[in-house]
mmCIF file of C-alpha atoms in Angstrom:
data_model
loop_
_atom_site.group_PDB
_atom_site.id
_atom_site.type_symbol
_atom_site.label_atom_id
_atom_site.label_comp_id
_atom_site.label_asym_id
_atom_site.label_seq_id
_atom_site.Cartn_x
_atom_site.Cartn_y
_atom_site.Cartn_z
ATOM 1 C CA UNK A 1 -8.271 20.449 -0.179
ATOM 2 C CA UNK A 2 -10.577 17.185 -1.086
ATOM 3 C CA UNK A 3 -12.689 15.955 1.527
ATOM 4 C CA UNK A 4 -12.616 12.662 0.353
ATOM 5 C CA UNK A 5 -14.104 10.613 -2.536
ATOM 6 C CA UNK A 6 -17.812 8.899 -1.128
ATOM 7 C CA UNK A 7 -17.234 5.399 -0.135
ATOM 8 C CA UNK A 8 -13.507 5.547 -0.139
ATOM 9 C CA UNK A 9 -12.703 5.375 3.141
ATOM 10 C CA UNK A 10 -14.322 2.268 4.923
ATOM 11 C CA UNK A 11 -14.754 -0.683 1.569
ATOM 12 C CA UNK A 12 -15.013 -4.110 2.240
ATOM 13 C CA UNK A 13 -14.122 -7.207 0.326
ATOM 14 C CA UNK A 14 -14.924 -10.378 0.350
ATOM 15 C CA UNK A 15 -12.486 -11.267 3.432
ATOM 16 C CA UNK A 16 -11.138 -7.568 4.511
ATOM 17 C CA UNK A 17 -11.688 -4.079 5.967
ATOM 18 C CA UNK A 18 -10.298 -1.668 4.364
ATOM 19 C CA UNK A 19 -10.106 1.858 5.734
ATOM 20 C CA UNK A 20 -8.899 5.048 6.387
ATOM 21 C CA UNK A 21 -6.215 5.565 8.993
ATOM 22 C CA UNK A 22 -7.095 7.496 11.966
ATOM 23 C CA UNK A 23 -4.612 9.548 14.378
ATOM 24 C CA UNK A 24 -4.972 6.457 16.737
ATOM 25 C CA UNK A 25 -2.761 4.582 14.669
ATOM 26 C CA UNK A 26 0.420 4.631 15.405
ATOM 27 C CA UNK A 27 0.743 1.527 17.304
ATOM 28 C CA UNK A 28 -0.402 -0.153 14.139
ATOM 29 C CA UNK A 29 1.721 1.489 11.658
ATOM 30 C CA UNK A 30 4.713 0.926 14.704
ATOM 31 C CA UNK A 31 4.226 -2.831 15.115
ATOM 32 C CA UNK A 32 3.527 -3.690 10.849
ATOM 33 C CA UNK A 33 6.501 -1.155 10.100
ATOM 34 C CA UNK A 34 9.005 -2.517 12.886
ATOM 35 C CA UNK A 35 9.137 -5.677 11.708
ATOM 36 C CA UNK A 36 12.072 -6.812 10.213
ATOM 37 C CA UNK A 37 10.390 -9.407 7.841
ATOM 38 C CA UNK A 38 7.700 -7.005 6.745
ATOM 39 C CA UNK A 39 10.945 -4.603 5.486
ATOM 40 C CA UNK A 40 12.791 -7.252 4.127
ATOM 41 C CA UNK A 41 12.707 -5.696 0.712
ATOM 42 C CA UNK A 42 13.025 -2.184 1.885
ATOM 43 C CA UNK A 43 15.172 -2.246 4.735
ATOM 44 C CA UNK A 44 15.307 1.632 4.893
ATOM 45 C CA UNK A 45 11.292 1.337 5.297
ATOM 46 C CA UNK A 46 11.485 -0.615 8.801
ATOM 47 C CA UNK A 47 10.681 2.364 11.558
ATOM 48 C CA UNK A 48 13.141 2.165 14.820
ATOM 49 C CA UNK A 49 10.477 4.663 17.146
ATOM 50 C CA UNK A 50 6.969 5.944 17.627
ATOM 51 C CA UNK A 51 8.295 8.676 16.656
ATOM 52 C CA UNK A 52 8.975 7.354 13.328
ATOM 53 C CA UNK A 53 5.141 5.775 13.007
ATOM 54 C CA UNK A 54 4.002 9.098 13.486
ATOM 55 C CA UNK A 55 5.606 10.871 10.237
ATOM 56 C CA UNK A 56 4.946 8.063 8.048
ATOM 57 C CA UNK A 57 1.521 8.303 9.804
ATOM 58 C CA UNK A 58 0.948 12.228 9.272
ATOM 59 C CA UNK A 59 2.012 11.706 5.841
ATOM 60 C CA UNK A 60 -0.380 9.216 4.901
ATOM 61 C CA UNK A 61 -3.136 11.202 6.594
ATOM 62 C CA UNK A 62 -2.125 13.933 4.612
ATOM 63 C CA UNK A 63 -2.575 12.414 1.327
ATOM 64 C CA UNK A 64 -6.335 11.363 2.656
ATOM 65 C CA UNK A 65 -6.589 14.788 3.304
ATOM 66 C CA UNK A 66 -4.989 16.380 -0.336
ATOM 67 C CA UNK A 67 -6.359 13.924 -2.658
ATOM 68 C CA UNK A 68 -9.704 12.246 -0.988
ATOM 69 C CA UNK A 69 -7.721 9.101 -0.889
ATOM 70 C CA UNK A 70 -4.898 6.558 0.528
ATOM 71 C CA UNK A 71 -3.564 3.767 2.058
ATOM 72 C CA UNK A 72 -5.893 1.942 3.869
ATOM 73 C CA UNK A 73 -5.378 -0.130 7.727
ATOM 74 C CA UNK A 74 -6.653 -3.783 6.517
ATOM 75 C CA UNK A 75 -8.497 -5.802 8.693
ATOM 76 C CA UNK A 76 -9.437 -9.157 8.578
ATOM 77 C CA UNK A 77 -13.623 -9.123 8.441
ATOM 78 C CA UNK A 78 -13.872 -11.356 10.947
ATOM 79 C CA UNK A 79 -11.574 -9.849 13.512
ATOM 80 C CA UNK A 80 -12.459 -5.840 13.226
ATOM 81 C CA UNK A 81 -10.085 -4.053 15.146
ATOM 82 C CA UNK A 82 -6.945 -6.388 14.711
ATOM 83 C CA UNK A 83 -4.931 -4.682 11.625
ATOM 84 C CA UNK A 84 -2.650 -7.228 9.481
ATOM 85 C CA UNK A 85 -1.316 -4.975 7.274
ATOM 86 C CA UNK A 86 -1.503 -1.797 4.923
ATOM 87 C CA UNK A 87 -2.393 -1.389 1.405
ATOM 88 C CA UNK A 88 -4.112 0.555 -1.507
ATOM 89 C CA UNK A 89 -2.369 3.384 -3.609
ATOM 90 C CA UNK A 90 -1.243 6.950 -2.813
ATOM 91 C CA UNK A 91 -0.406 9.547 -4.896
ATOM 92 C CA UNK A 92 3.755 9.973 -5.504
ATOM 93 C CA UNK A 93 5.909 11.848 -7.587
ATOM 94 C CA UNK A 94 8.583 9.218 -9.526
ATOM 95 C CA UNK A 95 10.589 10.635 -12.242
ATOM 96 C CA UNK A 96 8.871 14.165 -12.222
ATOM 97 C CA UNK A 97 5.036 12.643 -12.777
ATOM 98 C CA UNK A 98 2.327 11.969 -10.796
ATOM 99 C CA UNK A 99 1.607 8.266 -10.220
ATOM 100 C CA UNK A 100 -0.395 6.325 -8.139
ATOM 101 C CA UNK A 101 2.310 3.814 -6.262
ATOM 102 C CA UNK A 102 0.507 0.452 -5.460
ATOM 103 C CA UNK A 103 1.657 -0.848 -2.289
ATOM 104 C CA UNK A 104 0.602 -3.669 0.401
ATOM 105 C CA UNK A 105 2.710 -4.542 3.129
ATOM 106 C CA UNK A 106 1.027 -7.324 5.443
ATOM 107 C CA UNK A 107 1.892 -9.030 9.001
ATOM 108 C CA UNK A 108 4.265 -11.827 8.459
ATOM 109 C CA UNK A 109 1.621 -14.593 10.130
ATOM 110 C CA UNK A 110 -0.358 -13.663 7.287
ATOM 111 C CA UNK A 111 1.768 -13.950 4.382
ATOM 112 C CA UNK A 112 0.356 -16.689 1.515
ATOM 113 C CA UNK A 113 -3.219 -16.064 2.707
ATOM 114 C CA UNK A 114 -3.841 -14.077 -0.907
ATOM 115 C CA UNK A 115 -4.673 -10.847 1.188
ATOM 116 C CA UNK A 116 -2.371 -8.697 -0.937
ATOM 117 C CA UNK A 117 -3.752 -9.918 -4.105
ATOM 118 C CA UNK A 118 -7.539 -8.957 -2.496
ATOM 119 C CA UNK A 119 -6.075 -5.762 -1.066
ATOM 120 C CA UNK A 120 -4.870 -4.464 -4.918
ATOM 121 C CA UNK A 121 -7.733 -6.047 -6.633
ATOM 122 C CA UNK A 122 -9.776 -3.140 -5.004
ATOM 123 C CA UNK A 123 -7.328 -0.580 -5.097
ATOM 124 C CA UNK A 124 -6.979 -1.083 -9.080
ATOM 125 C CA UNK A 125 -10.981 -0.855 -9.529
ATOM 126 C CA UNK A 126 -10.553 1.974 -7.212
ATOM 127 C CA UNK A 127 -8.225 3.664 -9.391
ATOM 128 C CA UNK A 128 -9.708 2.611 -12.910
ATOM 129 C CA UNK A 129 -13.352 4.558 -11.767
ATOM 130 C CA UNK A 130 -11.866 7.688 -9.631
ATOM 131 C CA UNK A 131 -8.418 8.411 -11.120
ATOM 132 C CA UNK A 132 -7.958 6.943 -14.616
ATOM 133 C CA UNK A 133 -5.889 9.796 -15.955
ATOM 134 C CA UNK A 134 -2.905 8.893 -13.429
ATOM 135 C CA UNK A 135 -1.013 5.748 -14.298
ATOM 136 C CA UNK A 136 -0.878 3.067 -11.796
ATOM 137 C CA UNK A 137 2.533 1.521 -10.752
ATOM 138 C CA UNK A 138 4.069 -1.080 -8.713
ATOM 139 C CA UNK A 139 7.661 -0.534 -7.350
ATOM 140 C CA UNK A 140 8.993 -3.998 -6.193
ATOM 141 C CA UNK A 141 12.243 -5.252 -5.191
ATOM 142 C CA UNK A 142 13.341 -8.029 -7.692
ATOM 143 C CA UNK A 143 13.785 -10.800 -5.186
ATOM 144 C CA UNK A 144 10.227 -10.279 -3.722
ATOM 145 C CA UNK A 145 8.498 -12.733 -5.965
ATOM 146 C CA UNK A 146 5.513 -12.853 -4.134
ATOM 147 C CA UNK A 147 4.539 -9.412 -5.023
ATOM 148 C CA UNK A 148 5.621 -9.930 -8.440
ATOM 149 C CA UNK A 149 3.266 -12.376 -8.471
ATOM 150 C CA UNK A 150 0.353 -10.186 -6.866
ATOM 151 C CA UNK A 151 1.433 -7.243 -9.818
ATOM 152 C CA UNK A 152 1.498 -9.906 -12.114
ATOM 153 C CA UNK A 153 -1.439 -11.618 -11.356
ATOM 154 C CA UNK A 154 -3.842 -8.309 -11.627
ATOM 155 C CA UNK A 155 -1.930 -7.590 -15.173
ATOM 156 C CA UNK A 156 0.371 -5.525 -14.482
ATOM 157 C CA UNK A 157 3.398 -5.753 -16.674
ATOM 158 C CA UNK A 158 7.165 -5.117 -16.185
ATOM 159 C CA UNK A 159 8.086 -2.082 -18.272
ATOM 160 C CA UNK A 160 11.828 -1.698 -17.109
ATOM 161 C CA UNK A 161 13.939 -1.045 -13.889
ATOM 162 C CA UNK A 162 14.877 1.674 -11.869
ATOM 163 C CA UNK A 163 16.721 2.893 -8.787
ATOM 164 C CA UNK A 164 14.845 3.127 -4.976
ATOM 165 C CA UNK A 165 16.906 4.113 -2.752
ATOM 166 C CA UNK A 166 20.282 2.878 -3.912
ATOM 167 C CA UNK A 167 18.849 -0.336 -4.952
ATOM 168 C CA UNK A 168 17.353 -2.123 -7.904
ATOM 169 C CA UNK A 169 13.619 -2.410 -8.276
ATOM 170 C CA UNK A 170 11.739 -3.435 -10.837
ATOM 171 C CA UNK A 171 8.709 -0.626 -12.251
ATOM 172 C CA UNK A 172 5.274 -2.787 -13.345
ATOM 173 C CA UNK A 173 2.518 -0.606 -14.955
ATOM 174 C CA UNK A 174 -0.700 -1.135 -15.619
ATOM 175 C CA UNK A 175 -0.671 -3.360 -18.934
#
């Protein structure tokens, strides 16, 4: 079991707190993961109960707890408290290899403000420095352009395109 990596747990950017989640948030995870427009790429990712924030919780704690490192809650630095969104990278298996899946998923009123471009910034560095042996990836649905953009943006390139859950997604690795 790893007890973490130093510093990986609470970082801050220039506009955002990232950290850890704790038990007490599954009212977060509930309300971000309920929402239809925050699933619109990944239907089968929008959460119907509590119950349902609670697994997807657990999990996520777990991987803090296995591997020192996860998704983060993001806050906006000027509103501590209030999360608008989740981000970072967790460990995943895809194809029978360990990767480290790149994900943000933010609040609809939100969207455009260039959080999710901030949000992987960090968790790239973060990768590059404590995991550089474990290939970073982006899974994104090809109509979400605005994440292409974000993957895009931070260099990742498209390398080809693969199944998720009965659909089409595009795979972007670190170029």
């Amino acid at each position: 079991m790893t007890h973490g990596i130093q510093g990986l747990k609470h970082l801050t950017t220039d506009r955002l707190l990232l950290r850890a989640f704790r038990e007490s948030d599954v009212d977060e995870v509930f309300t971000l993961h309920s929402d239809a427009e925050s699933n619109r790429f990944l239907a089968s990712a929008r959460l119907h109960s509590k119950d349902g924030a609670r697994e997807l919780l657990s999990l996520w704690l777990s991987d803090w707890a296995k591997h020192g490192v996860g998704y983060w809650m993001v806050e906006k630095r000027e509103q501590p408290g209030v999360a608008v969104g989740v981000g970072g990278f967790r460990h995943k298996q895809l194809e029978g290899r360990t990767v480290l899946n790149l994900a943000y998923r933010l609040s609809p009123h939100v969207h455009g403000a260039g959080y999710a471009t901030e949000i992987a910034r960090t968790a790239l560095e973060v990768a590059r420095q404590h995991f550089p042996e474990v290939p970073l990836v982006a899974i994104i649905h090809p109509e979400n352009t605005a994440s292409i953009r974000v993957a895009e943006r931070l260099g990742l390139k498209l390398e080809r395109e693969i199944p998720l859950e009965g659909e089409k997604n595009r795979l972007y690795v670190v170029g």
